[in-house]
PDB file of C-alpha atoms and ligand atoms in Angstrom:
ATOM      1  CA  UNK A   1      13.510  34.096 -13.758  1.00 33.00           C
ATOM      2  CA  UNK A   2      10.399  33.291 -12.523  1.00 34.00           C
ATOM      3  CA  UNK A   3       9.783  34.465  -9.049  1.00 33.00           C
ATOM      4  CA  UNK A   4       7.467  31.136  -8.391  1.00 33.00           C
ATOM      5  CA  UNK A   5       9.839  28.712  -9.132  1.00 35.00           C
ATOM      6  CA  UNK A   6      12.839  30.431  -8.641  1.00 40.00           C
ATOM      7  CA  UNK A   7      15.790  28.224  -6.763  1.00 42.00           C
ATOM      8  CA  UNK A   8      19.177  28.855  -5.756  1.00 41.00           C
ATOM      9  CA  UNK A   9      21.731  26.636  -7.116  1.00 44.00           C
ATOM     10  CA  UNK A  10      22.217  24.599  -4.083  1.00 44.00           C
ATOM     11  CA  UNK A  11      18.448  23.567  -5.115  1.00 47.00           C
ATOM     12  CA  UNK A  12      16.631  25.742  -2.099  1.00 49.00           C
ATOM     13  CA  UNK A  13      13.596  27.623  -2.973  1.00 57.00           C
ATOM     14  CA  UNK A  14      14.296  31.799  -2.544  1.00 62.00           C
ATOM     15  CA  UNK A  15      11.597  33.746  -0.931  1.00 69.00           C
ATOM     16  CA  UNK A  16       8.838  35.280  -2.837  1.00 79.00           C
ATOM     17  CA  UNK A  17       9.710  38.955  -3.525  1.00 93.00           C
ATOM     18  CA  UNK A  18       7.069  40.846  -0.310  1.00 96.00           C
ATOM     19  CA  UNK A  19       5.575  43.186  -3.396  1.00 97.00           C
ATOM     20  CA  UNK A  20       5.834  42.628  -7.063  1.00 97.00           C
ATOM     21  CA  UNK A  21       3.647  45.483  -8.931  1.00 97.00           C
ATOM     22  CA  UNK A  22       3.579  45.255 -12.896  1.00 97.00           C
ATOM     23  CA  UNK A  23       1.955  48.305 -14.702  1.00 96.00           C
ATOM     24  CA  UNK A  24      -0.396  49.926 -11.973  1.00 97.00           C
ATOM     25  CA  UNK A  25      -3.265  52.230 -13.462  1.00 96.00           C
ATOM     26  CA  UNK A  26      -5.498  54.007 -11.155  1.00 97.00           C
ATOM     27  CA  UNK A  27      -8.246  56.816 -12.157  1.00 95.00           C
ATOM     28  CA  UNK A  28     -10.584  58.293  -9.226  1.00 95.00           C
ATOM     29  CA  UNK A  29     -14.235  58.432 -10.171  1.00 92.00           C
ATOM     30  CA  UNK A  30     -14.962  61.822 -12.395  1.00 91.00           C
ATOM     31  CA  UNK A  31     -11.416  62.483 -12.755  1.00 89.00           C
ATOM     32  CA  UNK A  32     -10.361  62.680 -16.375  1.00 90.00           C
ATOM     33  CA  UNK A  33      -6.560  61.273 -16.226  1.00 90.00           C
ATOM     34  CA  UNK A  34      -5.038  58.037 -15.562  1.00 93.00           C
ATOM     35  CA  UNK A  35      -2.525  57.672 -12.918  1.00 94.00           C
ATOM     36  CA  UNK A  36       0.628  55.348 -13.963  1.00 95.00           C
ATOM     37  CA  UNK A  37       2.681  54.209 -11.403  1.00 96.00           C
ATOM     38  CA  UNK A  38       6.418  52.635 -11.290  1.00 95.00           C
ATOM     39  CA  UNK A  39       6.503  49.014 -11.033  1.00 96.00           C
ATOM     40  CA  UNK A  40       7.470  48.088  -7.792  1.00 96.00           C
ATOM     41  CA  UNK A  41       9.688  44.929  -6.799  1.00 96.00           C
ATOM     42  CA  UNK A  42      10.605  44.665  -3.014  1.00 97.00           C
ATOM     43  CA  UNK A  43      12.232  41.661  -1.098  1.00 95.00           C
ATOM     44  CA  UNK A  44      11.385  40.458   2.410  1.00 95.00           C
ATOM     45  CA  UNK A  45      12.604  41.855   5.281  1.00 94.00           C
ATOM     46  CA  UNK A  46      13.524  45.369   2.964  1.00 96.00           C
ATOM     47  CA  UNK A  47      12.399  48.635   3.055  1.00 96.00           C
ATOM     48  CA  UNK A  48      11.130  51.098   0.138  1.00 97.00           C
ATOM     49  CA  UNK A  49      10.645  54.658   0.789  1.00 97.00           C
ATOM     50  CA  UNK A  50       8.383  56.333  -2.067  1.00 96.00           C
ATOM     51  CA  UNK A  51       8.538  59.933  -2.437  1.00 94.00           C
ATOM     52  CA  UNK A  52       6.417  62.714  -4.683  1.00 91.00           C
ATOM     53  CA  UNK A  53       5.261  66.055  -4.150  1.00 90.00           C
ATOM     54  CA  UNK A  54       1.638  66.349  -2.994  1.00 89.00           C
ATOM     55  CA  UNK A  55      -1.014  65.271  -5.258  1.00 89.00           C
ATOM     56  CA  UNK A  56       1.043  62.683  -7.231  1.00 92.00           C
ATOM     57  CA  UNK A  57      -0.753  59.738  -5.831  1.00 93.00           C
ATOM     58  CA  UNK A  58       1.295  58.444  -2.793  1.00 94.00           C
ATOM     59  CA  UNK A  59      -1.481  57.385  -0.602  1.00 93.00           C
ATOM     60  CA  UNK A  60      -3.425  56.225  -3.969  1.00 95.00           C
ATOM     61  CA  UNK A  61      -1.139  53.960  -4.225  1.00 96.00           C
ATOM     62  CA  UNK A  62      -0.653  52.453  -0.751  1.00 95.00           C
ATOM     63  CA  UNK A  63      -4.469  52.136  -1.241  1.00 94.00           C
ATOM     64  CA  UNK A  64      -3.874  49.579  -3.999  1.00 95.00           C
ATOM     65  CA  UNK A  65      -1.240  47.560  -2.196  1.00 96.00           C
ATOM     66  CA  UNK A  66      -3.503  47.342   0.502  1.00 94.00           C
ATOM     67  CA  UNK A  67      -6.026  45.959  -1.386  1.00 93.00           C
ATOM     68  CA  UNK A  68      -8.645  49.014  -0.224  1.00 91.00           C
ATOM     69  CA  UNK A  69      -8.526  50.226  -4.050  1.00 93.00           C
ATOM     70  CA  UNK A  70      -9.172  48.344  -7.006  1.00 92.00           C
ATOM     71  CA  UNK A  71      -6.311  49.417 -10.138  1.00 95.00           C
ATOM     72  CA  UNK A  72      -7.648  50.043 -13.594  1.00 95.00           C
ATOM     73  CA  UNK A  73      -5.086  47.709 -14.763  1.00 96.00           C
ATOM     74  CA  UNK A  74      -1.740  45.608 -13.672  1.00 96.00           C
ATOM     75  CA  UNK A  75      -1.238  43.591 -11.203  1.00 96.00           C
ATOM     76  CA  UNK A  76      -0.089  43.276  -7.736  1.00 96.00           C
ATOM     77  CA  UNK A  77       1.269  40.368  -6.164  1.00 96.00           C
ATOM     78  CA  UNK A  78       1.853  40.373  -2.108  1.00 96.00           C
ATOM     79  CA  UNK A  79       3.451  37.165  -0.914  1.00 94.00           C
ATOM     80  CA  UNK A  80       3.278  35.231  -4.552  1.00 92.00           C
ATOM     81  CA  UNK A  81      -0.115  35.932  -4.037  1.00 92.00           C
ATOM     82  CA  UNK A  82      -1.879  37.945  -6.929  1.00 93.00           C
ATOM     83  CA  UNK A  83      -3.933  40.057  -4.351  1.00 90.00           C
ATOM     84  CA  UNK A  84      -5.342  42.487  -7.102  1.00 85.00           C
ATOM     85  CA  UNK A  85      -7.289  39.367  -8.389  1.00 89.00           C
ATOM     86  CA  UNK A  86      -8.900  38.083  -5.521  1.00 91.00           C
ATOM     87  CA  UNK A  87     -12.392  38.627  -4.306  1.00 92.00           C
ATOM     88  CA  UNK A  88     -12.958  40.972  -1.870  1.00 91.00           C
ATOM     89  CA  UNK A  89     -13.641  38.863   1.183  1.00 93.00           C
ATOM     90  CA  UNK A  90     -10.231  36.951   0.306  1.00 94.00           C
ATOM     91  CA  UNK A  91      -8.191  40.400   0.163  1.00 94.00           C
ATOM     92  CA  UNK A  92      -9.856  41.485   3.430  1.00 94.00           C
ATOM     93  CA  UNK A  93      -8.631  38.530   5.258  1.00 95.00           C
ATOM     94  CA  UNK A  94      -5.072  38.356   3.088  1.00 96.00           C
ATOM     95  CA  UNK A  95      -5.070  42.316   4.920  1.00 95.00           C
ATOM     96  CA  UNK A  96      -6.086  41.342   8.237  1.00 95.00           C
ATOM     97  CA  UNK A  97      -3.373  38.585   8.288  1.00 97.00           C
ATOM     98  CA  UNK A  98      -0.525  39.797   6.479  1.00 97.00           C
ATOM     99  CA  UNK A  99      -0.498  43.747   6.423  1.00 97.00           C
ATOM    100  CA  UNK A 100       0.127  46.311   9.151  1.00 97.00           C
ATOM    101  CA  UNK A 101      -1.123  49.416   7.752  1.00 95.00           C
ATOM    102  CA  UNK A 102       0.014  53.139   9.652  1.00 94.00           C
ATOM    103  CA  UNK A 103      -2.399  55.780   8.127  1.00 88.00           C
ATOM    104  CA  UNK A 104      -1.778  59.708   7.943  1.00 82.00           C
ATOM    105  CA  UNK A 105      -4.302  60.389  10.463  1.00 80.00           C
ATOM    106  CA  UNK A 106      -3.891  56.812  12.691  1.00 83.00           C
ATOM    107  CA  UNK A 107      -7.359  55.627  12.446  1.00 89.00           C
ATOM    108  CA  UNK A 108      -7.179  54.362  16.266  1.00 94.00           C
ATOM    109  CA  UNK A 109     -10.284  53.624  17.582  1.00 94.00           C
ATOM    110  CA  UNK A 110     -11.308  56.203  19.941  1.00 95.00           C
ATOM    111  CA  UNK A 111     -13.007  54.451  22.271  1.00 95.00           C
ATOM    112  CA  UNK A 112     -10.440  51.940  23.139  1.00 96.00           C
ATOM    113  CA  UNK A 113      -7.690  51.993  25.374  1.00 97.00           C
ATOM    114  CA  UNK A 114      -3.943  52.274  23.689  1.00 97.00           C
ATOM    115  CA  UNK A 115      -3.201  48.888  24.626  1.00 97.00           C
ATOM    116  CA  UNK A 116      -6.919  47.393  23.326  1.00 97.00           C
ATOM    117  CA  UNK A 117      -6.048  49.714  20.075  1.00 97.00           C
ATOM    118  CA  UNK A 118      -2.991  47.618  19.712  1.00 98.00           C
ATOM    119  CA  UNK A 119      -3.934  44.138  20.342  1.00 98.00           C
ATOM    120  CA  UNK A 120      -6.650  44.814  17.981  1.00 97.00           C
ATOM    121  CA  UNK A 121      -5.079  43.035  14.554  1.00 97.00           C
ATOM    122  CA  UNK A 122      -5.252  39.750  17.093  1.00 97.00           C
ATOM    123  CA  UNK A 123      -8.437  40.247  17.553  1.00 96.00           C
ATOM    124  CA  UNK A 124      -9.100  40.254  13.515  1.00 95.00           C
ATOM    125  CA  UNK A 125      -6.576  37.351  12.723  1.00 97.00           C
ATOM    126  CA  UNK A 126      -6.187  34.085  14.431  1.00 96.00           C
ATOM    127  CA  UNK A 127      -2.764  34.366  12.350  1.00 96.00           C
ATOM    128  CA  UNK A 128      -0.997  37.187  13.792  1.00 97.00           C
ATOM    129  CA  UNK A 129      -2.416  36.324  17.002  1.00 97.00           C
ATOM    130  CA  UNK A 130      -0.582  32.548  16.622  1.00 96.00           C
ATOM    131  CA  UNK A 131       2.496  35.150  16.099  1.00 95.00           C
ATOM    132  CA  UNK A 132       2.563  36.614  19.563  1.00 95.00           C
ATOM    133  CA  UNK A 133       4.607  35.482  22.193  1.00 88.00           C
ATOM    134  CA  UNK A 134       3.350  34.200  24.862  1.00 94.00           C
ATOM    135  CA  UNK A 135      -0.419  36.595  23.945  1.00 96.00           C
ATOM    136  CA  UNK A 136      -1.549  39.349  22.128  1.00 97.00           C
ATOM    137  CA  UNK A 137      -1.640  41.479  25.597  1.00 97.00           C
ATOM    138  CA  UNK A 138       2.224  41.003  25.912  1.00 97.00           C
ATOM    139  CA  UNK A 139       3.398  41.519  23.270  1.00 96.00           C
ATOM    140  CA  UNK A 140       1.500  44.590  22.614  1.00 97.00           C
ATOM    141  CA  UNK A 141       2.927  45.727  26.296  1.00 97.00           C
ATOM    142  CA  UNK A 142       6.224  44.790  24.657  1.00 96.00           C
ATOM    143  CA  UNK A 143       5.509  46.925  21.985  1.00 95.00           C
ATOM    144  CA  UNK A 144       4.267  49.864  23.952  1.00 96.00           C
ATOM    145  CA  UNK A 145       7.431  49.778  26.052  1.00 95.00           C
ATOM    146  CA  UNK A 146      10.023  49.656  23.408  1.00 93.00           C
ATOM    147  CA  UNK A 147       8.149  52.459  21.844  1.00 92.00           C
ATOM    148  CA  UNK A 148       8.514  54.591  24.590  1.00 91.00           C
ATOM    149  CA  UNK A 149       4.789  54.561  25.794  1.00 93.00           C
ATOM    150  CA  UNK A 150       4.800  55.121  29.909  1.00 95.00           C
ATOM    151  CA  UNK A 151       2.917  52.120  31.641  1.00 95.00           C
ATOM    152  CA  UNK A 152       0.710  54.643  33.008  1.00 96.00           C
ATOM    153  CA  UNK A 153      -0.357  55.242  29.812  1.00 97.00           C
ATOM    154  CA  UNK A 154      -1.205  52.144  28.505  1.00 97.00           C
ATOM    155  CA  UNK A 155      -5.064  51.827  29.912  1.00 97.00           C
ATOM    156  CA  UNK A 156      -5.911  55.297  28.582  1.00 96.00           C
ATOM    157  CA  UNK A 157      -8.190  56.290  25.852  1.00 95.00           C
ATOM    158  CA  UNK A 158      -5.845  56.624  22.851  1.00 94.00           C
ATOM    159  CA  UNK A 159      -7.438  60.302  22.638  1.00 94.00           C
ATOM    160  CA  UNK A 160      -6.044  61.111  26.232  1.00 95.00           C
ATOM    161  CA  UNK A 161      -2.435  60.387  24.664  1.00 95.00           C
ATOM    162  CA  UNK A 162      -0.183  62.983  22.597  1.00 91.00           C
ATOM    163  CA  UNK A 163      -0.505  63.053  18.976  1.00 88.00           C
ATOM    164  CA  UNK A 164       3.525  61.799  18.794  1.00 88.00           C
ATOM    165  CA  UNK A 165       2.264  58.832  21.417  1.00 92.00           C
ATOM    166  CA  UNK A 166      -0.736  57.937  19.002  1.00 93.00           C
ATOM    167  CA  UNK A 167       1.444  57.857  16.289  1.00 91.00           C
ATOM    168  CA  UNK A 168       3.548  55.351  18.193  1.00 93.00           C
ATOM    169  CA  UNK A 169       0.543  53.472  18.894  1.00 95.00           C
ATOM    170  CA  UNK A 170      -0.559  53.601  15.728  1.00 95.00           C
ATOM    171  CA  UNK A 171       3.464  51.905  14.695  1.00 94.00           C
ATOM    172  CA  UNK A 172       2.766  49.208  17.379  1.00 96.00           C
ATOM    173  CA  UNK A 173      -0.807  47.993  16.076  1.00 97.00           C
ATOM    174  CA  UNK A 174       0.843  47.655  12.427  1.00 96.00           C
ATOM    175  CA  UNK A 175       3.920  45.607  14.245  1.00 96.00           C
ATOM    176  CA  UNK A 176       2.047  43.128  16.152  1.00 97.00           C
ATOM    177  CA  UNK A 177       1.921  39.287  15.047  1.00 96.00           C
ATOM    178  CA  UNK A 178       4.677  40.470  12.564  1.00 95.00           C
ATOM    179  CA  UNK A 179       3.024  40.896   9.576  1.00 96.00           C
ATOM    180  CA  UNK A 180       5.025  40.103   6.434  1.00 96.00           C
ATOM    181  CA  UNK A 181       4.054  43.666   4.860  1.00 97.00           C
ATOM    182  CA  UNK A 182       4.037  47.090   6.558  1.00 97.00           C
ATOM    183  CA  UNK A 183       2.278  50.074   4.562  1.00 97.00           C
ATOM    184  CA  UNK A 184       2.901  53.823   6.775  1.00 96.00           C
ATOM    185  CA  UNK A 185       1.468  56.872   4.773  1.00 92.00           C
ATOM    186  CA  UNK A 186       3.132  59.976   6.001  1.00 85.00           C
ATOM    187  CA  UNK A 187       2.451  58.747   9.639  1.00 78.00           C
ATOM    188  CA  UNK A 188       5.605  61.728  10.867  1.00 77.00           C
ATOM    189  CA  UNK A 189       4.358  64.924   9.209  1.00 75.00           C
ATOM    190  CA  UNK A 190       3.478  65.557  12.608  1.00 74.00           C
ATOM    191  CA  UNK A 191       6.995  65.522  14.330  1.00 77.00           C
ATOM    192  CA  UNK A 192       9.762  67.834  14.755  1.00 82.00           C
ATOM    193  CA  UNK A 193      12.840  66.153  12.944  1.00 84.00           C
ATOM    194  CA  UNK A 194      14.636  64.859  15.787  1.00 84.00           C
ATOM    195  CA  UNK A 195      11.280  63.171  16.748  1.00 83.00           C
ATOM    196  CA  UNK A 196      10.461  62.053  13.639  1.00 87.00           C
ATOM    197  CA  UNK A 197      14.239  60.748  12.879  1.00 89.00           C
ATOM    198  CA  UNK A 198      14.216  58.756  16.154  1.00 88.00           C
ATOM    199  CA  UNK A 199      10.150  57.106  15.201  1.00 89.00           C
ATOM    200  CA  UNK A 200      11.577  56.240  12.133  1.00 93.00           C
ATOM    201  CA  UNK A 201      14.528  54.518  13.137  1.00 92.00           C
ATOM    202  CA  UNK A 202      12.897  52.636  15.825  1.00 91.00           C
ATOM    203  CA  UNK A 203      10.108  51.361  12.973  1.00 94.00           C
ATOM    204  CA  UNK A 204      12.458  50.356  10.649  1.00 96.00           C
ATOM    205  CA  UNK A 205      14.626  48.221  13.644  1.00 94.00           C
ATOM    206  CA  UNK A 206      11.243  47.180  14.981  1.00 93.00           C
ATOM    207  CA  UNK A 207      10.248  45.793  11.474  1.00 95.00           C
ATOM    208  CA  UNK A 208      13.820  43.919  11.004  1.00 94.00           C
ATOM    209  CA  UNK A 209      13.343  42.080  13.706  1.00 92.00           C
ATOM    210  CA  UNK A 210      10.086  40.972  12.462  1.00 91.00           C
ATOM    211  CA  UNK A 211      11.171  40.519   8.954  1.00 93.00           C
ATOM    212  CA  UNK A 212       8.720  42.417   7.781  1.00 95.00           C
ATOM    213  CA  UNK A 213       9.411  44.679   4.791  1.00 97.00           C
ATOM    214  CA  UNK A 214       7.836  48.441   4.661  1.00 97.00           C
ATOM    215  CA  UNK A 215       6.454  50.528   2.565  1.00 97.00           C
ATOM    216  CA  UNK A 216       6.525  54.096   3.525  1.00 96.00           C
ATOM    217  CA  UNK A 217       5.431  57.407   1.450  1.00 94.00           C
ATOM    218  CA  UNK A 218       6.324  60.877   2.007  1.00 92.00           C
ATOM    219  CA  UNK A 219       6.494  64.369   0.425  1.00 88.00           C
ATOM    220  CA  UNK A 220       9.767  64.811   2.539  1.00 88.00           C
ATOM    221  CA  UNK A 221      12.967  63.649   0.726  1.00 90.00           C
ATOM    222  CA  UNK A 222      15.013  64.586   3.568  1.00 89.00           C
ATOM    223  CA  UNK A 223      14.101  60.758   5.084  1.00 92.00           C
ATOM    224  CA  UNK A 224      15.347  58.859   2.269  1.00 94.00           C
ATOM    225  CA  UNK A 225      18.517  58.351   4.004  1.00 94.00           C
ATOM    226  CA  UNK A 226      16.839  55.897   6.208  1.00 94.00           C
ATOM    227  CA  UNK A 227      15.415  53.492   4.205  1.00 96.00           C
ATOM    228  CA  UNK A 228      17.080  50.711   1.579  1.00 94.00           C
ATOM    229  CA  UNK A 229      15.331  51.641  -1.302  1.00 96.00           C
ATOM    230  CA  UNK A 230      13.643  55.023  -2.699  1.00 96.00           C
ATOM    231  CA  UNK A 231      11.650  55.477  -5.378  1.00 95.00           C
ATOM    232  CA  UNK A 232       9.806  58.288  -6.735  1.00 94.00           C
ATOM    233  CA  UNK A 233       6.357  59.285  -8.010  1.00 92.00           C
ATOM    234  CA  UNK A 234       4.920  61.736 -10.516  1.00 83.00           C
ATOM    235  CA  UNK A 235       7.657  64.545 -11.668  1.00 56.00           C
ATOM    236  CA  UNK A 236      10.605  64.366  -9.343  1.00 41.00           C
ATOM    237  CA  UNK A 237      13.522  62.735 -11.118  1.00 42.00           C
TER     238      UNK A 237
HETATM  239  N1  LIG B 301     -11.187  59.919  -2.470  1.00 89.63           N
HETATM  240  C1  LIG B 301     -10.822  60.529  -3.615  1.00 89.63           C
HETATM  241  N2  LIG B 301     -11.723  60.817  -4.574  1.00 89.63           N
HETATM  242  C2  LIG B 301     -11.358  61.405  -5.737  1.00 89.63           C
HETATM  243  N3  LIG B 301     -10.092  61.777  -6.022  1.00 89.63           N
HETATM  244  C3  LIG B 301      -9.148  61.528  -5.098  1.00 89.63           C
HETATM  245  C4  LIG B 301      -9.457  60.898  -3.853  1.00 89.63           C
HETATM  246  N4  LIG B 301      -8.309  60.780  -3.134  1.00 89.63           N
HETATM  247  C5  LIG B 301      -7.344  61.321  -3.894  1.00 89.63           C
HETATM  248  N5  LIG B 301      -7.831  61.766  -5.072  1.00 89.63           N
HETATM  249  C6  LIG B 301      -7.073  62.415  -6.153  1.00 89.63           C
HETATM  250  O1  LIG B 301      -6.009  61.562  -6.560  1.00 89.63           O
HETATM  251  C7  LIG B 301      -4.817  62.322  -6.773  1.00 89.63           C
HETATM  252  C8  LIG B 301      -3.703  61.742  -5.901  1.00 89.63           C
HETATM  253  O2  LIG B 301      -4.067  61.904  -4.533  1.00 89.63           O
HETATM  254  P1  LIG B 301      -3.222  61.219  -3.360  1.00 89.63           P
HETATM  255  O3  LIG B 301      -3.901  61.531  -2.061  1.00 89.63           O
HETATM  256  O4  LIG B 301      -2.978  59.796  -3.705  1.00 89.63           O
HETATM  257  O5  LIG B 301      -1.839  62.020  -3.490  1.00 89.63           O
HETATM  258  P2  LIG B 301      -0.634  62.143  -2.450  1.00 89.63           P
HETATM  259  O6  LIG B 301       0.618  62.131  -3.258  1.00 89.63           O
HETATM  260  O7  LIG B 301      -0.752  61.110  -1.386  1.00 89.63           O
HETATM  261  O8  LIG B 301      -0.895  63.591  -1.850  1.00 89.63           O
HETATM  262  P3  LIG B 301      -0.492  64.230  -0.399  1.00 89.63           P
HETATM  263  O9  LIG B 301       1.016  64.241  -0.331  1.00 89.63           O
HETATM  264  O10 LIG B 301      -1.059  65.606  -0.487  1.00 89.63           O
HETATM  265  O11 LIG B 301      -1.127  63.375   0.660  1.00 89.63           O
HETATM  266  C9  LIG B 301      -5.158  63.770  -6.459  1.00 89.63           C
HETATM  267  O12 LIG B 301      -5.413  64.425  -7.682  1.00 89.63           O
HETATM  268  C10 LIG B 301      -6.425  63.700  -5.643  1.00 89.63           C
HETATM  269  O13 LIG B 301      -7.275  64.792  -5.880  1.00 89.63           O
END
């Protein structure tokens, strides 16, 4: 069935699948082998956790799906939209207003305060700033709060803050003006496993409520449990 034009029988149109990947091919510059990933197929509002030992391309691939890497070959759609086709400028922007992206080492901006960091995707998109209720500054103080940030906190350098806190301020920034996709690369490798059980559970809840379906890789198979899907790169069965 054809994802596009795909109705229900009572003649209502479903939702476009979040992420549709067909035959992904990535090869790094002056490396000799091609990386193949698994297609990928993930519905809105769901979440996929993607596992491999290290090396077997994890964060290569949350690269392509957000558009920051180019694949060899196949194709990724985000939204219906086939994102691996469009020009740059158009996938930046696509990013900016549909994707909350959690890297391994944050990537806050170290000069801003924790609740500037996470207002910041408002800044970039007039579209996930329309999504904030009643402004960008709320919400994000919404965010902060339900994340356990203290108010005290919240006008502080992001580098004054605890590396667990950054991560959660790093989760926020990717939450605000609900974005439809959520991309986290190992953002708990960090955590003890009470903390890290507890971050994930509140990401996951946070993300429901926004319907906004995640993406989350991980050496660690021991989190599987918490997600709705798991799939797994390079040798692991
Ligand atoms: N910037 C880069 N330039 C060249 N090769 C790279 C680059 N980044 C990753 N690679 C190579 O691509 C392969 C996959 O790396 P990747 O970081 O995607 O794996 P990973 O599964 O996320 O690993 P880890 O769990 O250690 O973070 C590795 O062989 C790595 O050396």
């Amino acid at each position: 069935m054809s994802t596009e034009t795909a109705r229900n029988q009572s003649g209502s149109s479903i939702p476009e699948p979040a992420i549709v990947t067909r035959q992904l091919a990535f090869r790094w510059p002056g490396q000799t082998t091609t990386t193949a990933f698994p297609d990928i197929r993930l519905a809105q509002g769901e979440h996929l956790f993607l596992h491999g030992p290290s090396g077997t391309g994890k964060s290569t691939l949350l690269g392509l799906l957000a558009g920051m890497l180019a694949p060899e070959s196949g194709t990724i759609e985000l939204l219906g939209q086939p994102v691996s086709r469009l020009k740059a400028g158009t996938r930046d922007r696509f990013r900016a207003n549909h994707m909350g992206v959690i890297f391994q080492q944050f990537n806050l901006v170290p000069y801003l305060s924790a609740l500037a960091n996470v207002t910041l995707p408002c800044r970039l998109s007039a579209v996930r700033r329309t999504r904030t209720s009643p402004d960008p500054e709320t919400s994000a103080a919404d965010l902060l709060r339900q994340l356990a940030i203290p108010d005290d906190h919240w006008h502080k350098g992001v580098t004054e803050l605890s590396v667990g806190q950054q991560q959660r301020v790093a989760a926020a920034r990717a939450l605000i003006g609900a974005p439809e996709v959520i991309l986290a690369d190992e953002p708990t490798s960090a955590l003890d496993a009470d903390n890290r059980d507890r971050f994930l559970d509140l990401l996951l809840a946070l993300a429901e409520q926004r319907r906004s379906s995640v993406v989350f890789v991980s050496h660690d198979r021991a989190l599987a449990s918490h997600f709705h899907h798991q799939q797994a790169l390079g040798a692991t069965p």
